Tab-separated table of C-alpha atoms in Angstrom:
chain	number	residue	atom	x	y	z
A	121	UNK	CA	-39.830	-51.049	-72.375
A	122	UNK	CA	-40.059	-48.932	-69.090
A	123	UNK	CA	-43.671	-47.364	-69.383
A	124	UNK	CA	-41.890	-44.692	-66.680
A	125	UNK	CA	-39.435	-43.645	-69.080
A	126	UNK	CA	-41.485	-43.791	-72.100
A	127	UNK	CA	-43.778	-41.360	-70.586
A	128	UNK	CA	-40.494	-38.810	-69.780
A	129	UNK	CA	-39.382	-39.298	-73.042
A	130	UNK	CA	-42.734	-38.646	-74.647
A	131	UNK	CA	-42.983	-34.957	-72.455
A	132	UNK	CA	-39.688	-33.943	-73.435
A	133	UNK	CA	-40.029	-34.680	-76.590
A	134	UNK	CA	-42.788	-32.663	-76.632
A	135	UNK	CA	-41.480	-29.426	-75.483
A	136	UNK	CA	-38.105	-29.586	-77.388
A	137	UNK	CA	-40.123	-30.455	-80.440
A	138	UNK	CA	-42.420	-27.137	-79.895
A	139	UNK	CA	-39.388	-25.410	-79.143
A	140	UNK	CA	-37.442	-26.353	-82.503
A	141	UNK	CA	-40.730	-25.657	-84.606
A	142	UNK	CA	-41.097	-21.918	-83.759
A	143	UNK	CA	-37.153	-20.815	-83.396
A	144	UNK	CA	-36.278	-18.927	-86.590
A	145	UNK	CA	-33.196	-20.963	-87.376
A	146	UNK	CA	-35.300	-23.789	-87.807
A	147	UNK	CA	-38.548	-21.933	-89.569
A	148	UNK	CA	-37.441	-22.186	-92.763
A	149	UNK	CA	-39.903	-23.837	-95.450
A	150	UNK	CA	-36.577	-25.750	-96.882
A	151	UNK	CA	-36.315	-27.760	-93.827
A	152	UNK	CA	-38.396	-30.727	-93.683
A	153	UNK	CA	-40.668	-31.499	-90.532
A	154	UNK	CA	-39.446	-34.870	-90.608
A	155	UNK	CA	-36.054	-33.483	-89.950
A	156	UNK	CA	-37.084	-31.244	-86.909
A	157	UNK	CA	-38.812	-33.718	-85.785
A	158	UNK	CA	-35.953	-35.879	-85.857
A	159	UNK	CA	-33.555	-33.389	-84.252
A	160	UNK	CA	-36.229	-33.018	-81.282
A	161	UNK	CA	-36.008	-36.718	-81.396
A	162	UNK	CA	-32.179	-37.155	-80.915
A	163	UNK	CA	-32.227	-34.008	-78.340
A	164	UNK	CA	-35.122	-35.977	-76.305
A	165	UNK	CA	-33.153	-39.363	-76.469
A	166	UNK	CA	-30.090	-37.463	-74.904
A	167	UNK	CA	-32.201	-34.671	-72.310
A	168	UNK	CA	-34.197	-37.826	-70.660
A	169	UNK	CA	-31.629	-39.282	-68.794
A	170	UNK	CA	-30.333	-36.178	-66.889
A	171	UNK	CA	-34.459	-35.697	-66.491
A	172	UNK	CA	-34.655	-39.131	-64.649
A	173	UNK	CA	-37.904	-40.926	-64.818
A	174	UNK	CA	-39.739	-39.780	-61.822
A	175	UNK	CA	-42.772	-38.999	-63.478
A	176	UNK	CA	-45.334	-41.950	-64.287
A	177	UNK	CA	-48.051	-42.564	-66.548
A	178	UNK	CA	-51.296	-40.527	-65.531
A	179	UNK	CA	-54.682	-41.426	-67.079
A	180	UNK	CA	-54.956	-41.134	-70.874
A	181	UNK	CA	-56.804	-37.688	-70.483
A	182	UNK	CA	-54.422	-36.634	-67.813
A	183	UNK	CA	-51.175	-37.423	-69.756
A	184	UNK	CA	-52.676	-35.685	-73.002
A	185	UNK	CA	-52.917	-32.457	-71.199
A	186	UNK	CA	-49.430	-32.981	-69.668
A	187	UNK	CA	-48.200	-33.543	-73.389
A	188	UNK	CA	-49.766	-30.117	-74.104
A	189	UNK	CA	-48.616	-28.260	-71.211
A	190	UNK	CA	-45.343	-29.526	-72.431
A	191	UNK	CA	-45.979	-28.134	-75.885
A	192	UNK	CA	-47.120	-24.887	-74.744
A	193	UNK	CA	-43.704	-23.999	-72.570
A	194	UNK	CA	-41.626	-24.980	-75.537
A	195	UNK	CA	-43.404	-22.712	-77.612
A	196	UNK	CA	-43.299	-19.793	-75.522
A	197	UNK	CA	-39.216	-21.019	-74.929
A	198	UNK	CA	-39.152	-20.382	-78.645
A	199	UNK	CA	-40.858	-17.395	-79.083
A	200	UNK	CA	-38.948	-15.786	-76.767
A	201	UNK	CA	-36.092	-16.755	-77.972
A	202	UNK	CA	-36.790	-15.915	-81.502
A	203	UNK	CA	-37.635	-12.268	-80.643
A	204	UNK	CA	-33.992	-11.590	-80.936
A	205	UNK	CA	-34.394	-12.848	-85.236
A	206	UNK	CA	-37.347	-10.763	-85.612
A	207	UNK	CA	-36.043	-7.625	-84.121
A	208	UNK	CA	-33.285	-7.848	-86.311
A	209	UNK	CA	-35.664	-8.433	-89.306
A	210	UNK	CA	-37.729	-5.571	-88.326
A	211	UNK	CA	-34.566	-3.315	-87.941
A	212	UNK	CA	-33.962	-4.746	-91.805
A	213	UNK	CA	-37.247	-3.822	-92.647
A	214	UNK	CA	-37.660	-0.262	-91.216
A	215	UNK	CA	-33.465	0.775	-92.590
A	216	UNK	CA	-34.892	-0.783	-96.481
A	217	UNK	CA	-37.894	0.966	-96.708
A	218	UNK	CA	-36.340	4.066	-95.727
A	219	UNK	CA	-33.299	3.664	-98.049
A	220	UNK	CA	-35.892	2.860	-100.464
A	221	UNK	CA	-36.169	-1.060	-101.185
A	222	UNK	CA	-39.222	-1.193	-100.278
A	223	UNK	CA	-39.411	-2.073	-104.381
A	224	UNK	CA	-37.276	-4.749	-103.913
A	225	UNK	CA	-38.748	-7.079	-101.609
A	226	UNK	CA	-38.395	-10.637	-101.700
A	227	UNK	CA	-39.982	-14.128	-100.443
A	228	UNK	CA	-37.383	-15.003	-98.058
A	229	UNK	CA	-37.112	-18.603	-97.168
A	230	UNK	CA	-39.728	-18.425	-94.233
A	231	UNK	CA	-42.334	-17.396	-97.074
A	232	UNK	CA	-42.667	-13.226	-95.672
A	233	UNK	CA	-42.184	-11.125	-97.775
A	234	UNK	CA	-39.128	-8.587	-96.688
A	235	UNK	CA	-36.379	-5.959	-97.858
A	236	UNK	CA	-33.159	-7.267	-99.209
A	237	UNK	CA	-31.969	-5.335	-95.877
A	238	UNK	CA	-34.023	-7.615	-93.756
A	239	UNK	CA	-32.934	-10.884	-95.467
A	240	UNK	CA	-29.486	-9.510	-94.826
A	241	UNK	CA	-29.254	-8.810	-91.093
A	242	UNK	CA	-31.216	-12.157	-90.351
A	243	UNK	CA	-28.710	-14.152	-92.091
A	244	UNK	CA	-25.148	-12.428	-91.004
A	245	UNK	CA	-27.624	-13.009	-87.222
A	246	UNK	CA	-27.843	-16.827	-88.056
A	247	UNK	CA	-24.369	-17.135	-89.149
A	248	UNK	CA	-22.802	-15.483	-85.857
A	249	UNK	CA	-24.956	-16.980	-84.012
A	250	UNK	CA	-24.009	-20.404	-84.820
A	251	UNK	CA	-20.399	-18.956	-85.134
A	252	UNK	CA	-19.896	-17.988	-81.107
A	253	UNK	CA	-21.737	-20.946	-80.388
A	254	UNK	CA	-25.128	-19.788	-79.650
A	255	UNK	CA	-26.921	-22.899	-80.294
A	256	UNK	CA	-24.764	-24.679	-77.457
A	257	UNK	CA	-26.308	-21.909	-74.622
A	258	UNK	CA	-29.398	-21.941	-75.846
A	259	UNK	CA	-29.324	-26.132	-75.541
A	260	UNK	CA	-28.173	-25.373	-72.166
A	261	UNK	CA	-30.912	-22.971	-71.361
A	262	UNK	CA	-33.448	-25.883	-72.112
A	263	UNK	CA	-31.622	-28.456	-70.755
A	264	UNK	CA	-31.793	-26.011	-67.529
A	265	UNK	CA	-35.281	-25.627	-68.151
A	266	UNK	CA	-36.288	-29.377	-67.206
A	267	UNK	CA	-34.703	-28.184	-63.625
A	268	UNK	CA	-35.935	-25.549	-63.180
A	269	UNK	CA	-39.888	-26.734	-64.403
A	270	UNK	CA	-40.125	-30.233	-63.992
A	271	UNK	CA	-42.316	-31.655	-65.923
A	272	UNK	CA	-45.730	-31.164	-65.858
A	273	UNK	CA	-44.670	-28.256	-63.193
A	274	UNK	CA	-45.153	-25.241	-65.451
A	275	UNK	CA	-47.246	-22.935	-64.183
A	276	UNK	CA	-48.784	-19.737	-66.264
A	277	UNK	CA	-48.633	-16.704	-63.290
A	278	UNK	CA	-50.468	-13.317	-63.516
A	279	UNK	CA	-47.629	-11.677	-64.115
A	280	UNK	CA	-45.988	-13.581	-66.971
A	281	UNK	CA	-48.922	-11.068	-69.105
A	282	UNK	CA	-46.351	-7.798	-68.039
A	283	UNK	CA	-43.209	-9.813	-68.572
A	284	UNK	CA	-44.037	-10.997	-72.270
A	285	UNK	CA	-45.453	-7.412	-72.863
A	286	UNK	CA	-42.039	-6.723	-71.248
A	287	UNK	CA	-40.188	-8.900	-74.037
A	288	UNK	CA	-42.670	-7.502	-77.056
A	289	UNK	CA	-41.790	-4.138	-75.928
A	290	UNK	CA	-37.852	-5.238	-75.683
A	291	UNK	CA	-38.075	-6.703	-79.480
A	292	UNK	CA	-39.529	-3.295	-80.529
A	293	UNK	CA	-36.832	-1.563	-78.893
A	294	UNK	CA	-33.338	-3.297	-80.213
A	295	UNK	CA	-35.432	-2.932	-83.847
A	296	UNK	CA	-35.500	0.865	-83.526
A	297	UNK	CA	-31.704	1.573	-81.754
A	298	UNK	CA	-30.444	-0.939	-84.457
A	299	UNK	CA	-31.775	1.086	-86.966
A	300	UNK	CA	-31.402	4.583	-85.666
A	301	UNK	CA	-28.051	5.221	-87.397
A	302	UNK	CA	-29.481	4.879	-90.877
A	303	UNK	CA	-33.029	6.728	-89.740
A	304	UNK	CA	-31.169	9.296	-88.873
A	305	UNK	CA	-29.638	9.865	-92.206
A	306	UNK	CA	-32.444	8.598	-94.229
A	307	UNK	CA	-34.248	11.925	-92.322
A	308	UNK	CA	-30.748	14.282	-92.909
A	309	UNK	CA	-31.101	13.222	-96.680
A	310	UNK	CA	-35.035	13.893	-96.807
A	311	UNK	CA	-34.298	17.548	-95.325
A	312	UNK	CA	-31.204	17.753	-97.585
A	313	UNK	CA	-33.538	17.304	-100.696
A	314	UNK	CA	-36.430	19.413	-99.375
A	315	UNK	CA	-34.060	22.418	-98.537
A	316	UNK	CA	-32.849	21.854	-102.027
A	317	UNK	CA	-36.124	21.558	-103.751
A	318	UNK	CA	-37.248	24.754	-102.392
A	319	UNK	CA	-33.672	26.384	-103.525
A	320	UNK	CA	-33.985	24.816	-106.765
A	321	UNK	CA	-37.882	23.834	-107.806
A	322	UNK	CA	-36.370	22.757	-111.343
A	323	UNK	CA	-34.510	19.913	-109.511
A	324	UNK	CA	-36.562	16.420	-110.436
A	325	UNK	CA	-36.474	16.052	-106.312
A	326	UNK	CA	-37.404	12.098	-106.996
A	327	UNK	CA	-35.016	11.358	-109.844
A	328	UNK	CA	-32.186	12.657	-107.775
A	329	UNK	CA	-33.321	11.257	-104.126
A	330	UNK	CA	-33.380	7.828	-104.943
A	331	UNK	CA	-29.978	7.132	-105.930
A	332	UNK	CA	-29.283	9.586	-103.297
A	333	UNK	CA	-30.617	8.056	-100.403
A	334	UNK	CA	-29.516	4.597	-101.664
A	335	UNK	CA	-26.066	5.767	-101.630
A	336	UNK	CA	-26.138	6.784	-98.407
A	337	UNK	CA	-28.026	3.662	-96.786
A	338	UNK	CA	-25.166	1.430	-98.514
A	339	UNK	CA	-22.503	3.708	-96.908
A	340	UNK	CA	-24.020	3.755	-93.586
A	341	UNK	CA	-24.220	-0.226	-93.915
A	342	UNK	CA	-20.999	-0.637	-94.820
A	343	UNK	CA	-19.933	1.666	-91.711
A	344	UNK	CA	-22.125	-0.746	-89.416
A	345	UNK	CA	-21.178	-4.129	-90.143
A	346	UNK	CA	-17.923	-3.856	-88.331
A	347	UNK	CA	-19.277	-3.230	-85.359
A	348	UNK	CA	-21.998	-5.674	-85.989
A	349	UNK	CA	-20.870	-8.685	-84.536
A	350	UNK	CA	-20.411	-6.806	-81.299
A	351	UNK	CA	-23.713	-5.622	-80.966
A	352	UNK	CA	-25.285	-9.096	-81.706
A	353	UNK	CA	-23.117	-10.278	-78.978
A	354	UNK	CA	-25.047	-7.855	-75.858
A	355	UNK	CA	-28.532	-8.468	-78.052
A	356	UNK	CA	-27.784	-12.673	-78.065
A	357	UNK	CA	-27.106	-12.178	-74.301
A	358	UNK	CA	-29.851	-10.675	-73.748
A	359	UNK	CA	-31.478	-13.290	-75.373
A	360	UNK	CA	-30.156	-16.189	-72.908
A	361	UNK	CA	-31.464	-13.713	-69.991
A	362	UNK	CA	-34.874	-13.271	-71.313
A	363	UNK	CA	-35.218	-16.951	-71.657
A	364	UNK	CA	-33.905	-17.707	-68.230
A	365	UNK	CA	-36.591	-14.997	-67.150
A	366	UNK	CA	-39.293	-17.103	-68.575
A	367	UNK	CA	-38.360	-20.733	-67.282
A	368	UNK	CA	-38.203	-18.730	-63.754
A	369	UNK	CA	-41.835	-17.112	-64.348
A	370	UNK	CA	-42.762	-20.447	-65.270
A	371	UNK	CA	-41.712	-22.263	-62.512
C-alpha cells in the first residue's frame, strides 16, 4: 500500500470523523460510534482521491500533530455548523417555558433535558433539512474545505476569536427572532391576566393562566409552522455561509 496515500487518507479521515461526531444530526446516543465512524470512513475513502496524495509521511510526532490539527478544523466545521440545531432548540426552549412546559421536559435522544417545544423544532429542522437536501451542501462545503485548507494548512488567526463570537452571537440571535412571535403573546397574556387579577382579585389568576397561556402557545404554533419551512430555508443558508466563513478564516 502507498504510504503517501495512507497518510491522506488517515488526515481526512480525521477531520470528517471530528466533523460527523459533533453535528447534531449525528449526536444522538442511538447511533453507534462504530457507525459514525464508519460513515467518516466511506466519506474519507471517496474525499481522498479528489485530495490527491501530495502530502507524505512526516515524523511520527510530526504526523500526530497533523492528525490533530485535522481533528480540531473538523470540529470547529461542526460546531459551526450545528449552531443552526441549537438555535432552534433554544428558540424551543425559551417559546416552552414561557407557554409553560417547562413541567414537561423530557430526555431527548442527545441525553439534555428540553421542552416538548424544543424536541419539536429540532426534529421538523432535521427532517427539512435532509428533505431540501441539506446534507448534500454541507458534503460539498467539506469537500470544498480540503481546497480551500489543504491539509495540514489550517491556520488559527487572531481574528477567528471575533468571528466565532460573531457566530455565538448569530445563534443567540435566530433563537430570540424565532421565538419573538410567541414571547410576544406569552407577555400580552401575562398583562391580560394581571389587568384581570387586579379587576377581579377573586379570579384563581394561576388556575386560569395555565390553560390560558397554553392555549395560546398551541395557536401561535400552529400559525407558525406554515411558514416554517421558509424560514429554515434563509437560517440553513446562512448556515452554508457561516461555514464557508470559517474554512476562509482558516485558510
Amino acid at each position: 500500500m502507498d504510504l503517501g496515500y495512507l497518510a491522506v487518507f488517515l488526515l481526512v479521515f480525521a477531520r470528517l470523523t471530528a466533523f460527523i461526531a459533533v453535528f447534531p444530526t449525528f449526536t444522538f446516543t442511538g447511533i453507534p460510534v462504530l457507525a459514525k465512524v464508519g460513515l467518516g470512513f466511506i466519506l474519507a475513502l471517496v474525499v481522498t482521491p479528489v485530495v490527491g496524495t501530495g502530502a507524505g509521511l512526516a515524523s511520527s510526532w510530526g504526523y500526530a500533530l497533523d492528525l490533530a490539527g485535522e481533528a480540531l478544523v473538523g470540529l470547529a466545521l461542526g460546531l459551526t455548523a450545528g449552531m443552526v440545531f441549537h438555535a432552534l432548540r433554544i428558540a424551543g426552549q425559551l417559546m416552552g417555558i414561557q407557554i409553560g412546559f417547562a413541567v414537561a421536559e423530557l430526555l431527548d435522544l442527545s441525553g439534555v433535558q428540553n421542552t416538548v417545544v424544543a424536541e419539536l423544532f429540532f426534529f421538523l429542522s432535521v427532517i427539512f433539512f435532509f428533505s431540501i437536501d441539506g446534507h448534500h451542501a454541507v458534503l460539498a462545503a467539506l469537500v470544498k474545505s480540503f481546497e480551500l485548507i489543504p491539509l495540514t494548512g489550517g491556520v488559527v488567526k487572531g481574528s477567528m476569536v471575533l468571528t466565532v463570537a460573531h457566530f455565538i452571537g448569530g445563534m443567540f440571535a435566530t433563537a430570540l427572532k424565532l421565538a419573538a412571535p410567541v414571547l410576544a403573546v406569552m407577555v400580552v397574556v401575562d398583562l391580560s391576566l394581571g389587568l384581570m387579577v387586579r379587576m377581579v382579585p377573586q379570579i384563581n389568576v394561576f388556575m386560569l393562566g395555565f390553560p390560558l397561556k397554553v392555549a395560546a402557545g398551541l395557536v401561535i404554533l400552529a400559525g407558525l409552522l406554515p411558514v416554517f419551512g421558509m424560514v429554515l430555508k434563509k437560517v440553513f443558508d446562512q448556515m452554508l455561509g457561516d461555514i464557508l466563513i470559517l474554512i476562509r478564516g482558516l485558510a
